[in-house]
Amino acid sequence: MIRTLWIVASTIALANMLAIVGFLVWLGATDRLSLERVEGVRVMLHETLTEQAAREQEQERLEAEEAMRAEQAARARMPSLTAGEALSVSRELEERQRQVIERLRREVIDLQRALVLERDEIDRVWQSLRDERAAFEAARARIAAIEGEEQFERTVRLYESLRPAQAREMLQELIRLGEIEQVVAYLNAMQTRAASKILGEFDDDAPLAADLLERLRTRGLQARVP
């Protein structure tokens, strides 16, 4: 029994060996196997994965050092600036700085001018408002002075008692003398019916009638210059 098993095992081993030899012969015959490839396989299988990783890292380090040395050598071969070239570069940098400073200075001046103009405009507006207020107060005072006199009341009653055409003629004369504010004051103090009749007499002078009506409407609200 043992002899039989040994014969079977020997036969299988011999068959495997013959298969391997045949495979190697086939590789050699088809130009797929050489001593160099056999040596490469031996070296590859001889080196562990850890050893391979360490070897590759060392190779990368050596390549990096070589590249650095090459770069340093290239820099060393570059010509250095002469004194004249260095001076030219320095002057160019100074000129650029001067241009930047000059541009900033002009921008500051422009801003200052704009601020001055805006301040002048604000002052002008305020002065205009003060002038308008002063004119308004003066007009109010003038109206109060005119309408507060006893003689003023008697004159108003007189105009109301006259025929509208006659009152119109008298008021027209005051307007001719530049006393249009006085005329407006009289009309404003009259009873509405009497004032309407007198204004109706100005229908032949539409611009003047319109001006009187507008002055009556804005009586005391704004200063009007005759």
Short mmCIF file of C-alpha atoms in Angstrom, two decimals:
data_model
loop_
_atom_site.label_atom_id
_atom_site.label_comp_id
_atom_site.label_asym_id
_atom_site.label_seq_id
_atom_site.Cartn_x
_atom_site.Cartn_y
_atom_site.Cartn_z
CA MET A 1 0.00 0.00 0.00
CA ILE A 2 2.77 2.42 0.96
CA ARG A 3 4.72 1.46 -2.12
CA THR A 4 1.73 2.21 -4.28
CA LEU A 5 1.27 5.69 -2.73
CA TRP A 6 4.95 6.45 -3.19
CA ILE A 7 4.77 5.46 -6.86
CA VAL A 8 1.71 7.71 -7.40
CA ALA A 9 3.35 10.68 -5.66
CA SER A 10 6.56 10.22 -7.61
CA THR A 11 4.62 10.04 -10.85
CA ILE A 12 2.75 13.30 -10.05
CA ALA A 13 5.96 15.09 -9.05
CA LEU A 14 7.69 13.93 -12.20
CA ALA A 15 4.75 15.07 -14.31
CA ASN A 16 4.81 18.51 -12.67
CA MET A 17 8.54 18.78 -13.20
CA LEU A 18 8.19 17.84 -16.84
CA ALA A 19 5.39 20.43 -17.20
CA ILE A 20 7.56 23.14 -15.64
CA VAL A 21 10.51 22.20 -17.83
CA GLY A 22 8.28 22.20 -20.88
CA PHE A 23 6.87 25.61 -19.93
CA LEU A 24 10.38 27.02 -19.49
CA VAL A 25 11.44 25.57 -22.82
CA TRP A 26 8.37 27.16 -24.44
CA LEU A 27 9.17 30.55 -22.88
CA GLY A 28 12.71 30.36 -24.17
CA ALA A 29 11.64 29.22 -27.62
CA THR A 30 9.11 32.07 -27.96
CA ASP A 31 11.63 34.73 -26.80
CA ARG A 32 9.70 35.37 -23.59
CA LEU A 33 12.42 34.29 -21.18
CA SER A 34 16.01 35.45 -20.77
CA LEU A 35 18.69 35.43 -18.11
CA GLU A 36 18.01 39.10 -17.37
CA ARG A 37 14.33 38.42 -16.75
CA VAL A 38 15.14 35.45 -14.58
CA GLU A 39 17.51 37.63 -12.56
CA GLY A 40 14.85 40.36 -12.28
CA VAL A 41 12.31 37.88 -10.97
CA ARG A 42 14.84 36.56 -8.49
CA VAL A 43 15.66 40.03 -7.21
CA MET A 44 11.99 40.99 -7.00
CA LEU A 45 11.11 37.89 -5.02
CA HIS A 46 14.21 38.20 -2.88
CA GLU A 47 13.20 41.76 -1.67
CA THR A 48 10.34 42.11 0.82
CA LEU A 49 7.59 44.73 0.39
CA THR A 50 8.93 46.75 3.32
CA GLU A 51 12.41 46.76 1.84
CA GLN A 52 10.99 47.78 -1.54
CA ALA A 53 9.10 50.74 -0.03
CA ALA A 54 12.22 51.88 1.83
CA ARG A 55 14.31 51.61 -1.31
CA GLU A 56 11.80 53.64 -3.35
CA GLN A 57 11.66 56.36 -0.68
CA GLU A 58 15.43 56.57 -0.60
CA GLN A 59 15.49 56.81 -4.38
CA GLU A 60 12.94 59.66 -4.33
CA ARG A 61 15.01 61.49 -1.71
CA LEU A 62 18.16 61.16 -3.79
CA GLU A 63 16.32 62.43 -6.88
CA ALA A 64 14.99 65.46 -4.95
CA GLU A 65 18.47 66.28 -3.67
CA GLU A 66 19.84 66.00 -7.16
CA ALA A 67 17.15 68.35 -8.51
CA MET A 68 17.91 70.89 -5.74
CA ARG A 69 21.64 70.76 -6.50
CA ALA A 70 20.89 71.30 -10.19
CA GLU A 71 18.70 74.32 -9.40
CA GLN A 72 21.35 75.82 -7.13
CA ALA A 73 23.96 75.31 -9.80
CA ALA A 74 21.72 77.02 -12.37
CA ARG A 75 21.24 79.98 -10.03
CA ALA A 76 24.95 80.19 -9.43
CA ARG A 77 25.52 80.42 -13.16
CA MET A 78 23.11 83.39 -13.48
CA PRO A 79 24.95 86.71 -13.77
CA SER A 80 24.51 89.10 -10.80
CA LEU A 81 23.37 92.70 -11.26
CA THR A 82 26.04 95.27 -11.80
CA ALA A 83 26.14 98.44 -9.72
CA GLY A 84 24.63 100.40 -12.59
CA GLU A 85 21.83 97.91 -13.07
CA ALA A 86 21.08 97.86 -9.35
CA LEU A 87 20.98 101.67 -9.34
CA SER A 88 18.62 101.65 -12.34
CA VAL A 89 16.28 99.19 -10.62
CA SER A 90 16.34 101.30 -7.44
CA ARG A 91 15.51 104.46 -9.39
CA GLU A 92 12.67 102.70 -11.19
CA LEU A 93 11.18 101.60 -7.87
CA GLU A 94 11.52 105.11 -6.48
CA GLU A 95 9.80 106.55 -9.56
CA ARG A 96 6.89 104.14 -9.17
CA GLN A 97 6.55 105.08 -5.51
CA ARG A 98 6.65 108.77 -6.42
CA GLN A 99 3.90 108.29 -9.00
CA VAL A 100 1.71 106.47 -6.47
CA ILE A 101 2.24 109.22 -3.90
CA GLU A 102 1.51 111.92 -6.48
CA ARG A 103 -1.70 110.19 -7.54
CA LEU A 104 -2.84 109.92 -3.93
CA ARG A 105 -1.98 113.59 -3.36
CA ARG A 106 -4.10 114.64 -6.36
CA GLU A 107 -7.00 112.53 -5.14
CA VAL A 108 -6.81 114.18 -1.71
CA ILE A 109 -6.78 117.64 -3.33
CA ASP A 110 -9.80 116.74 -5.47
CA LEU A 111 -11.68 115.53 -2.40
CA GLN A 112 -10.83 118.71 -0.53
CA ARG A 113 -12.08 120.84 -3.42
CA ALA A 114 -15.29 118.84 -3.59
CA LEU A 115 -15.83 119.33 0.14
CA VAL A 116 -15.25 123.08 -0.19
CA LEU A 117 -17.77 123.29 -3.04
CA GLU A 118 -20.33 121.31 -1.08
CA ARG A 119 -19.80 123.51 1.98
CA ASP A 120 -20.19 126.66 -0.13
CA GLU A 121 -23.40 125.28 -1.61
CA ILE A 122 -24.75 124.50 1.86
CA ASP A 123 -23.87 128.02 3.03
CA ARG A 124 -25.59 129.49 -0.02
CA VAL A 125 -28.75 127.48 0.60
CA TRP A 126 -28.81 128.46 4.27
CA GLN A 127 -28.32 132.12 3.37
CA SER A 128 -31.14 131.90 0.84
CA LEU A 129 -33.41 130.38 3.48
CA ARG A 130 -32.48 133.12 5.95
CA ASP A 131 -33.16 135.80 3.33
CA GLU A 132 -36.53 134.29 2.47
CA ARG A 133 -37.47 134.08 6.13
CA ALA A 134 -36.44 137.68 6.68
CA ALA A 135 -38.51 138.77 3.68
CA PHE A 136 -41.44 136.75 4.97
CA GLU A 137 -41.23 138.30 8.41
CA ALA A 138 -40.91 141.76 6.89
CA ALA A 139 -43.99 141.17 4.75
CA ARG A 140 -45.95 139.95 7.75
CA ALA A 141 -44.89 142.98 9.74
CA ARG A 142 -45.82 145.29 6.89
CA ILE A 143 -49.23 143.66 6.54
CA ALA A 144 -49.83 143.87 10.28
CA ALA A 145 -48.85 147.54 10.27
CA ILE A 146 -51.15 148.30 7.37
CA GLU A 147 -54.15 146.38 8.62
CA GLY A 148 -53.79 147.47 12.23
CA GLU A 149 -54.30 151.18 11.70
CA GLU A 150 -57.64 152.80 12.49
CA GLN A 151 -57.42 154.81 9.30
CA PHE A 152 -57.06 151.55 7.39
CA GLU A 153 -60.43 150.34 8.69
CA ARG A 154 -62.13 153.58 7.68
CA THR A 155 -60.58 153.37 4.21
CA VAL A 156 -61.83 149.81 3.77
CA ARG A 157 -65.36 150.85 4.74
CA LEU A 158 -65.11 153.73 2.27
CA TYR A 159 -64.17 151.44 -0.62
CA GLU A 160 -67.02 149.12 0.29
CA SER A 161 -69.48 152.03 0.13
CA LEU A 162 -68.36 153.18 -3.32
CA ARG A 163 -69.65 151.86 -6.60
CA PRO A 164 -67.42 148.96 -7.79
CA ALA A 165 -66.31 150.89 -10.89
CA GLN A 166 -65.35 153.92 -8.80
CA ALA A 167 -63.51 151.79 -6.25
CA ARG A 168 -61.67 150.06 -9.10
CA GLU A 169 -60.44 153.42 -10.43
CA MET A 170 -59.10 154.45 -7.03
CA LEU A 171 -57.40 151.12 -6.48
CA GLN A 172 -55.99 151.24 -10.01
CA GLU A 173 -54.34 154.56 -9.16
CA LEU A 174 -52.72 153.04 -6.07
CA ILE A 175 -51.40 150.19 -8.21
CA ARG A 176 -49.99 152.71 -10.67
CA LEU A 177 -48.16 154.34 -7.76
CA GLY A 178 -46.63 150.98 -6.81
CA GLU A 179 -48.90 150.31 -3.82
CA ILE A 180 -50.23 146.95 -4.98
CA GLU A 181 -49.67 145.44 -1.52
CA GLN A 182 -51.87 148.18 -0.07
CA VAL A 183 -54.57 147.36 -2.62
CA VAL A 184 -54.39 143.65 -1.75
CA ALA A 185 -54.66 144.54 1.94
CA TYR A 186 -57.83 146.57 1.29
CA LEU A 187 -59.42 143.82 -0.78
CA ASN A 188 -58.49 141.22 1.82
CA ALA A 189 -60.10 143.25 4.61
CA MET A 190 -63.32 143.89 2.67
CA GLN A 191 -66.39 141.78 2.89
CA THR A 192 -66.23 139.00 0.32
CA ARG A 193 -69.19 140.30 -1.69
CA ALA A 194 -67.79 143.82 -1.99
CA ALA A 195 -64.31 142.57 -2.90
CA SER A 196 -65.75 140.27 -5.56
CA LYS A 197 -67.66 143.10 -7.21
CA ILE A 198 -64.59 145.32 -7.31
CA LEU A 199 -62.43 142.52 -8.73
CA GLY A 200 -65.10 141.97 -11.35
CA GLU A 201 -64.39 145.47 -12.62
CA PHE A 202 -60.86 144.33 -13.57
CA ASP A 203 -62.22 141.95 -16.21
CA ASP A 204 -60.75 144.13 -18.93
CA ASP A 205 -57.26 143.55 -17.49
CA ALA A 206 -57.08 139.79 -17.03
CA PRO A 207 -53.35 139.63 -16.05
CA LEU A 208 -53.83 142.22 -13.30
CA ALA A 209 -57.00 140.54 -12.04
CA ALA A 210 -55.19 137.18 -11.92
CA ASP A 211 -52.27 138.74 -10.06
CA LEU A 212 -54.58 140.29 -7.47
CA LEU A 213 -56.40 137.00 -6.93
CA GLU A 214 -53.11 135.14 -6.51
CA ARG A 215 -51.84 137.70 -4.02
CA LEU A 216 -55.07 137.41 -2.07
CA ARG A 217 -54.77 133.62 -2.07
CA THR A 218 -51.23 133.68 -0.75
CA ARG A 219 -51.80 136.62 1.57
CA GLY A 220 -49.31 136.38 4.43
CA LEU A 221 -47.81 133.11 3.16
CA GLN A 222 -44.98 134.51 1.09
CA ALA A 223 -43.30 137.82 0.41
CA ARG A 224 -44.23 139.43 -2.86
CA VAL A 225 -42.29 142.29 -4.41
CA PRO A 226 -44.51 144.91 -6.13
#
